Short mmCIF file of C-alpha atoms in Angstrom, two decimals:
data_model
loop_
_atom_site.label_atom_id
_atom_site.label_comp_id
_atom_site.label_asym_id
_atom_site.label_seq_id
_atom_site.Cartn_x
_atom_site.Cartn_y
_atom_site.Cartn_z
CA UNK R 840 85.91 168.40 89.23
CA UNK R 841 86.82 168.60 93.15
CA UNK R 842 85.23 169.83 95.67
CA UNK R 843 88.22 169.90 98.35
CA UNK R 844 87.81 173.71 99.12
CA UNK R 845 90.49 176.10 99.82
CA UNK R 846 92.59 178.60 97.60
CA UNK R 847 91.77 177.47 94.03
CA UNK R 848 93.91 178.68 90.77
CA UNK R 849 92.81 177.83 87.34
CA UNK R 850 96.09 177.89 84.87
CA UNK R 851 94.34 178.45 81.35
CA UNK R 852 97.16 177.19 78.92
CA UNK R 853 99.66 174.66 79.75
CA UNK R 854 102.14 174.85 77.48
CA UNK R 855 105.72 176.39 78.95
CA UNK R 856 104.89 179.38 80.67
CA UNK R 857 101.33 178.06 81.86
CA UNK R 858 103.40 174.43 82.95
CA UNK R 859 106.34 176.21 84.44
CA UNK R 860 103.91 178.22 86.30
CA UNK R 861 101.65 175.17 87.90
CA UNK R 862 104.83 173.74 88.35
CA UNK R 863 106.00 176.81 91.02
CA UNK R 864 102.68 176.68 92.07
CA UNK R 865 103.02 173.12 93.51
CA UNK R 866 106.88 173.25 94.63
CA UNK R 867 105.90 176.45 96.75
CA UNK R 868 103.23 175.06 98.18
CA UNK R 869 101.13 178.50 96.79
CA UNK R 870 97.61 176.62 96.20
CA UNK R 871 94.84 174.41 97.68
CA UNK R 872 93.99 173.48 94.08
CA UNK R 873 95.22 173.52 90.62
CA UNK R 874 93.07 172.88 87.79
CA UNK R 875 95.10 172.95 84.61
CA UNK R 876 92.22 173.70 81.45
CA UNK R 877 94.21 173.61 77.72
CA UNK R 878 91.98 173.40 74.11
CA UNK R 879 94.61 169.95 73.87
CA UNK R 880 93.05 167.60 76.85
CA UNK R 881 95.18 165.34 76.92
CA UNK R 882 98.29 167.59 77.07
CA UNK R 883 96.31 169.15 80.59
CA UNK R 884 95.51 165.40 81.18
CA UNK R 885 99.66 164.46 80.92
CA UNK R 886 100.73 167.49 82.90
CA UNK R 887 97.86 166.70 86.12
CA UNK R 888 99.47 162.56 85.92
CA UNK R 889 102.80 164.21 86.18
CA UNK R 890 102.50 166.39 88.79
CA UNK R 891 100.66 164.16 90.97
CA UNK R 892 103.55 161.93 91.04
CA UNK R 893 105.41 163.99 92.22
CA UNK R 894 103.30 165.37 95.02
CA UNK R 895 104.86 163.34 97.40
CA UNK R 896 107.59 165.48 97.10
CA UNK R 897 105.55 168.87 97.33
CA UNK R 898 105.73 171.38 100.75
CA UNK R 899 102.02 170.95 101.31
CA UNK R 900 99.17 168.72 100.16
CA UNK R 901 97.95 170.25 96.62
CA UNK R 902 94.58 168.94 94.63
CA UNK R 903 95.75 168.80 90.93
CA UNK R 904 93.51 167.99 88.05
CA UNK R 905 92.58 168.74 84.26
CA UNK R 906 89.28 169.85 83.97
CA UNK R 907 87.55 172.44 81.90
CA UNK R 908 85.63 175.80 82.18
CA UNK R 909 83.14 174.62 84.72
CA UNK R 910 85.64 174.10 87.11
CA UNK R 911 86.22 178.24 86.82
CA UNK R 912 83.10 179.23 88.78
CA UNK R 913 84.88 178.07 92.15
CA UNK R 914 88.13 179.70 91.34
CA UNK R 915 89.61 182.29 93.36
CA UNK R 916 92.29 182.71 90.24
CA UNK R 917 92.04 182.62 86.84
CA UNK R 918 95.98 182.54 85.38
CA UNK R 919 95.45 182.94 81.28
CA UNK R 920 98.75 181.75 79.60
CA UNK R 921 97.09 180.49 76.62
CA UNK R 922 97.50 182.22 73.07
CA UNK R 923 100.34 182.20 70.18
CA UNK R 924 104.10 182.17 71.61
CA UNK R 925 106.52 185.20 70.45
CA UNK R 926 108.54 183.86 67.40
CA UNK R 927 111.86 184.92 66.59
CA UNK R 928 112.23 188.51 64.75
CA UNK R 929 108.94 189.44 66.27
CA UNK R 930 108.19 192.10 68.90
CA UNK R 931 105.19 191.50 71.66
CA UNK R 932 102.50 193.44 70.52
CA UNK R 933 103.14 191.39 67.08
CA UNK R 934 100.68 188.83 68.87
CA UNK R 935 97.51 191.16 69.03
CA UNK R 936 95.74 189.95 66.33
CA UNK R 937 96.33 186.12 66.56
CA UNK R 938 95.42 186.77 70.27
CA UNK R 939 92.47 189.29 70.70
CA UNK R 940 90.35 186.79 69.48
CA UNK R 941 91.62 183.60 71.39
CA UNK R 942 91.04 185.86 74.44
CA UNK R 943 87.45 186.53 74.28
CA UNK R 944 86.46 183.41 73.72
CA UNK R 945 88.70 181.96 77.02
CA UNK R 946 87.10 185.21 79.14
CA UNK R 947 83.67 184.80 77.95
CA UNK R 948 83.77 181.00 79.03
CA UNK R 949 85.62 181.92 81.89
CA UNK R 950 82.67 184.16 83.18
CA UNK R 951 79.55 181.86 82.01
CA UNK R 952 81.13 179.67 84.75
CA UNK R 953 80.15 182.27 87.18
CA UNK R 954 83.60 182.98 88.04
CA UNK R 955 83.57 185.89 90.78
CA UNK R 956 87.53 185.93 91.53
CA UNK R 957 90.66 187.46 90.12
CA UNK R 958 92.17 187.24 86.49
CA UNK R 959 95.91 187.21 85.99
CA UNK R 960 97.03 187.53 82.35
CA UNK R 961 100.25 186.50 81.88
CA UNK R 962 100.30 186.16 77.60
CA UNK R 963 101.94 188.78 75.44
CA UNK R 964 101.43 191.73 74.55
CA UNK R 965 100.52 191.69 78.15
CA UNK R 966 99.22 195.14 78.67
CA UNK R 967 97.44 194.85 75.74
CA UNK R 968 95.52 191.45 76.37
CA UNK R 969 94.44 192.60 80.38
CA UNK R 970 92.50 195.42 79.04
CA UNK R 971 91.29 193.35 76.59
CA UNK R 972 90.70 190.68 79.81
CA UNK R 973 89.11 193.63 81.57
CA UNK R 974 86.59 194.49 78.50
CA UNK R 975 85.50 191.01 77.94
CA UNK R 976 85.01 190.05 81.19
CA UNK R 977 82.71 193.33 82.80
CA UNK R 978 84.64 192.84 85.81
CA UNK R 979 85.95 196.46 88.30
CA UNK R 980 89.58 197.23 87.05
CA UNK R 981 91.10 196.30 90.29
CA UNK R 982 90.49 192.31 89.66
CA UNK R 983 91.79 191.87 86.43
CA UNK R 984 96.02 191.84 86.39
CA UNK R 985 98.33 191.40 83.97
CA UNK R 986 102.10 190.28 84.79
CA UNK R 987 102.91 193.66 83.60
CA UNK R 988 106.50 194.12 84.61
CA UNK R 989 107.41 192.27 87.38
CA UNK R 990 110.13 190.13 85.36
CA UNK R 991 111.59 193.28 83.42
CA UNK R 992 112.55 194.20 87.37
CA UNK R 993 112.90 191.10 88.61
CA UNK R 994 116.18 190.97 85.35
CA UNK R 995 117.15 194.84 86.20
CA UNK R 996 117.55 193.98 89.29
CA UNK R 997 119.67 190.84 89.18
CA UNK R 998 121.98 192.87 86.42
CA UNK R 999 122.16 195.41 88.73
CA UNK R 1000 122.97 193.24 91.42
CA UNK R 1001 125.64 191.82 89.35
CA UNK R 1002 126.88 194.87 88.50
CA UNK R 1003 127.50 195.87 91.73
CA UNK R 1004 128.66 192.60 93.17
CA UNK R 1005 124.95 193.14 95.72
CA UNK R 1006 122.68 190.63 96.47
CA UNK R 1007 119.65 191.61 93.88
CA UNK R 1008 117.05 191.71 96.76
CA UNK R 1009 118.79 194.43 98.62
CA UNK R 1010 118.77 196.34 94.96
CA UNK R 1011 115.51 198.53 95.05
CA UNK R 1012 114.87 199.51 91.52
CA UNK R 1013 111.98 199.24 88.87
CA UNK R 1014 110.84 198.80 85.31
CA UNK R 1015 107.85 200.23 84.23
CA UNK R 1016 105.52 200.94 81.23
CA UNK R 1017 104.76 198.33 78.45
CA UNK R 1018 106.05 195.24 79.06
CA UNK R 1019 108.03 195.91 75.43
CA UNK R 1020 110.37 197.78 73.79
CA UNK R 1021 109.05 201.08 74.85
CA UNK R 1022 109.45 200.10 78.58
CA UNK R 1023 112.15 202.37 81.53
CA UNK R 1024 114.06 202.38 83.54
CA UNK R 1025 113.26 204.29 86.85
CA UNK R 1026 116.50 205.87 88.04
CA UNK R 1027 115.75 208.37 89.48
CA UNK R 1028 114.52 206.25 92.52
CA UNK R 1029 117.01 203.18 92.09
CA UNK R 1030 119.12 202.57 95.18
CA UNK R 1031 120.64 200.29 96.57
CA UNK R 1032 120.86 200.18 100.79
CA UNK R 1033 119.19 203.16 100.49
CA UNK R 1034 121.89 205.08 98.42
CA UNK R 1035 120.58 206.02 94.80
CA UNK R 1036 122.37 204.46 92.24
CA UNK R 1037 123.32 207.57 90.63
CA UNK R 1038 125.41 208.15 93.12
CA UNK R 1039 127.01 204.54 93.58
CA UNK R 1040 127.99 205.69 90.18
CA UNK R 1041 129.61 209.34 90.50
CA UNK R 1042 133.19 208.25 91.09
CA UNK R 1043 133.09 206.31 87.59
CA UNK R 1044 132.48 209.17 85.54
CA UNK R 1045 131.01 208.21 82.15
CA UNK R 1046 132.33 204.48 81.59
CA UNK R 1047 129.64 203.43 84.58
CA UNK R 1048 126.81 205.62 82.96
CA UNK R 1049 127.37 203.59 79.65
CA UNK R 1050 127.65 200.00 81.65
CA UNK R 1051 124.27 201.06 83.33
CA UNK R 1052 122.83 201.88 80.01
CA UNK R 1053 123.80 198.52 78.53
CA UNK R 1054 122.34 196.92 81.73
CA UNK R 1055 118.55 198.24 80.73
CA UNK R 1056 119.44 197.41 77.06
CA UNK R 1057 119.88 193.63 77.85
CA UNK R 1058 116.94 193.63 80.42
CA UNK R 1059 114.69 195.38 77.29
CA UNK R 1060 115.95 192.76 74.62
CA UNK R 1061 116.33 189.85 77.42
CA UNK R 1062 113.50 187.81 75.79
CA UNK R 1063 114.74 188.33 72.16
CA UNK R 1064 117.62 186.90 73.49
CA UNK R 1065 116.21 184.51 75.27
CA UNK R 1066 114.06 183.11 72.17
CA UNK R 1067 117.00 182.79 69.61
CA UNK R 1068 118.98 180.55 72.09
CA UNK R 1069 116.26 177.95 73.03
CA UNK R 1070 113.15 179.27 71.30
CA UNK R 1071 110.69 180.39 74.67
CA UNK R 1072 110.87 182.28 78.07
CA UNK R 1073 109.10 180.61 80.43
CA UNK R 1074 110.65 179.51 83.61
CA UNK R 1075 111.27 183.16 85.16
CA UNK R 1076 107.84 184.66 84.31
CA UNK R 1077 106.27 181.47 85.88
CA UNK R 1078 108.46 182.44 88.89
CA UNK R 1079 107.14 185.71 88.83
CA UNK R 1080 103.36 184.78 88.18
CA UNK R 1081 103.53 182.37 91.41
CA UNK R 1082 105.27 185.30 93.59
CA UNK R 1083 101.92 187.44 91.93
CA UNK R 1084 99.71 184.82 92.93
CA UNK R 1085 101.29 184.22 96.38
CA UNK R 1086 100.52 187.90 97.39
CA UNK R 1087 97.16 187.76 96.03
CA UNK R 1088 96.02 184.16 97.74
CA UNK R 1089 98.03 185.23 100.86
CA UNK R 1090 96.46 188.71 100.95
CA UNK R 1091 100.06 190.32 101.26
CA UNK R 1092 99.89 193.94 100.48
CA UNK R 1093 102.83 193.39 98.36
CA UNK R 1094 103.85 196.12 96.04
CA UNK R 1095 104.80 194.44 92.42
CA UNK R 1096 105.52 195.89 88.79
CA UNK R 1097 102.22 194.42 87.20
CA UNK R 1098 100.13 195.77 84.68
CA UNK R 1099 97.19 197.91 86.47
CA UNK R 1100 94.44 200.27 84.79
CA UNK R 1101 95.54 204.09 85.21
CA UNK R 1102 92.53 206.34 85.84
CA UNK R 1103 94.43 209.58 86.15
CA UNK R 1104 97.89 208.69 88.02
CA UNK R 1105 101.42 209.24 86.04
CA UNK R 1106 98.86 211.53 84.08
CA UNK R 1107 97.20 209.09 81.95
CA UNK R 1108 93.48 207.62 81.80
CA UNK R 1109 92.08 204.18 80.12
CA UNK R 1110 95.36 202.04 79.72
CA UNK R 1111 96.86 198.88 81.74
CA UNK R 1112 100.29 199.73 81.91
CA UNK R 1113 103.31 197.98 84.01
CA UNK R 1114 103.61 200.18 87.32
CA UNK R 1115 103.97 199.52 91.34
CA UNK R 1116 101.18 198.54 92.56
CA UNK R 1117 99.86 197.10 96.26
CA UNK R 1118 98.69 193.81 95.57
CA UNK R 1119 96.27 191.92 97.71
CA UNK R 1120 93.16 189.09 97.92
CA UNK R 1121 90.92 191.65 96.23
CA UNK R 1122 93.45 191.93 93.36
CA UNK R 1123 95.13 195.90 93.17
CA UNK R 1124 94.39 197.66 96.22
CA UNK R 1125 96.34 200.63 94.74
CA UNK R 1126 98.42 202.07 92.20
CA UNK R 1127 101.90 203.34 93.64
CA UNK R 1128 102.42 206.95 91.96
CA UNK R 1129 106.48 206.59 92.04
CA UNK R 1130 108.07 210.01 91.51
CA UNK R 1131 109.49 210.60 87.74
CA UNK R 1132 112.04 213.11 86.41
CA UNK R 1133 111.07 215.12 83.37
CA UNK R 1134 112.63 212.31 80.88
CA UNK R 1135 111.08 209.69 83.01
CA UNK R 1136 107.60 211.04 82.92
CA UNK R 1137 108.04 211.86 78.78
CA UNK R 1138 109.10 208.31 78.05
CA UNK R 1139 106.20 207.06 80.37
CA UNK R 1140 103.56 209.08 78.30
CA UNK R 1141 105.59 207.79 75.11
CA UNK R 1142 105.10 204.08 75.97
CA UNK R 1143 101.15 204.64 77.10
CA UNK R 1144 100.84 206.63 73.87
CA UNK R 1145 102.52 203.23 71.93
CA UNK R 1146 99.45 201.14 73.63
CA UNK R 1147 96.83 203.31 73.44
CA UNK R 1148 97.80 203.08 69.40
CA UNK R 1149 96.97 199.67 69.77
CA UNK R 1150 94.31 199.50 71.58
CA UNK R 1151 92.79 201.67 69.58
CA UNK R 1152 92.43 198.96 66.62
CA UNK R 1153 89.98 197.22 68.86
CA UNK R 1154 87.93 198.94 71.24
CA UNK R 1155 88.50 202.95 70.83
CA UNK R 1156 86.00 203.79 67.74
#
């Protein structure tokens, strides 16, 4: 355990995705401390040797250990990529049962620590598994996060950006809802340089409004994709849990697609969902209510209704 002080994340799970995340976390220079915490020691154990070595190379100086639940309490963090990996032919919310149960036991020990920070959920079915984070833990709504949707966007906008032959980052467009199959696109509000992509699209008539519909079919299916070539996504959700975890440890105020409890806004009550959201050092300062069209808002309520099913199996009786 060490005592150096400053920003400290606990990564809970180190295979890929909780790796490929420390890994980000240490080439951006994002943390004071990592502590990597896995049920298999010695694979936490390898990873720490690892990335020490190669902390010479690192922006900034970054404390890196294994270590166990203990080392929770002084955590400003907690990032929980632990649980059962999507296999091929199965859809997210496949995982619930084989990871309800691994959850509570990581949040309860989490908490006997004395943790008092932030949780960021990051394992699948996302949505599904920060409530769940949220229940177990008795912590407000507002500090408990889940990676929602942020790398659903983060692929609708690069495809867009490809599309259009425009640098993704000057594409403005979002994903919301589960982080699965029942997830939308927003277009209604997508523009790019402040002209809506609808009508970037007029002069192409109906070819370009089938192209754009392809686009959100292969950022919905991207992972499926993903898993049948080389069996795991991992690097570009790390990416996106370390830009999460910069605005939160930076105390940005950055607005990002993660999953956030609704209390009333897009018209639904008692569900994380993926939707904008201001994030900050005290976790979700606020939920942004984007504006939907009539489809929009019926496929929102659609994809709610599809987790509340769920959710229902386990804590609505």
């Amino acid at each position: 355990m060490k005592n150096g002080g400053g920003n400290r994340v606990a990564v809970i799970g180190t295979g890929l995705v909780g790796a490929s995340y420390a890994f980000a976390l240490l080439n951006q220079g994002i943390a004071d401390e990592i502590v990597l915490i896995d049920a298999n020691e010695n694979k936490a154990a390898g990873d720490a040797m690892d990335f020490n070595h190669g902390k010479v190379f690192a922006p900034k100086p970054t404390d890196i250990w294994h270590g166990d639940y203990r080392d929770c309490r002084d955590a400003d963090l907690v990032v929980i990529c632990a649980g059962a990996n999507q296999q091929p032919g199965e859809t997210r919310l496949d995982l619930v049962d084989k990871n309800i149960a691994i959850f509570r036991s990581i949040v309860e020990s989490v908490m006997a620590s004395g943790f008092q920070g932030l949780f960021l959920v990051a394992t699948n079915p996302v949505d599904i598994l920060t409530y769940a984070t949220w229940k177990f833990s008795g912590l407000p709504p507002e500090r408990v996060i889940g990676s929602g949707t942020i790398l659903d966007t983060a692929r609708f906008r690069f495809l867009l950006g490809e599309y259009f032959a425009i640098a993704p980052t000057n594409v403005h467009a979002y994903i919301i809802g589960e982080h699965g199959d029942t997830e939308l696109p927003v277009w209604s509000q997508a523009d790019i340089g402040g002209v809506p992509i609808r009508k970037w699209i007029e002069s192409k008539g109906e070819q370009a409004r089938e192209d754009l519909e392809r686009i959100f079919a292969n950022v919905r299916d991207a992972a499926y994709q993903i898993i049948e070539k080389k069996g795991a996504t991992y690097y570009g959700i790390a990416m996106g849990l370390a830009r999460v975890t910069r605005a939160i440890l930076h105390n940005e105020n950055a607005i990002l697609t993660v999953s956030a409890y609704l209390d009333g806004l897009y018209g639904e009550r008692d569900v994380y969902i993926g939707v904008p959201a201001v994030i900050n050092r005290n976790g979700i300062r606020e939920v942004i209510e984007i504006e939907l069209d009539d489809h929009e808002q019926t496929w929102f309520h659609h994809s709610a209704a599809t987790l509340k099913e769920v959710l229902a199996r386990f804590f609505f009786r």
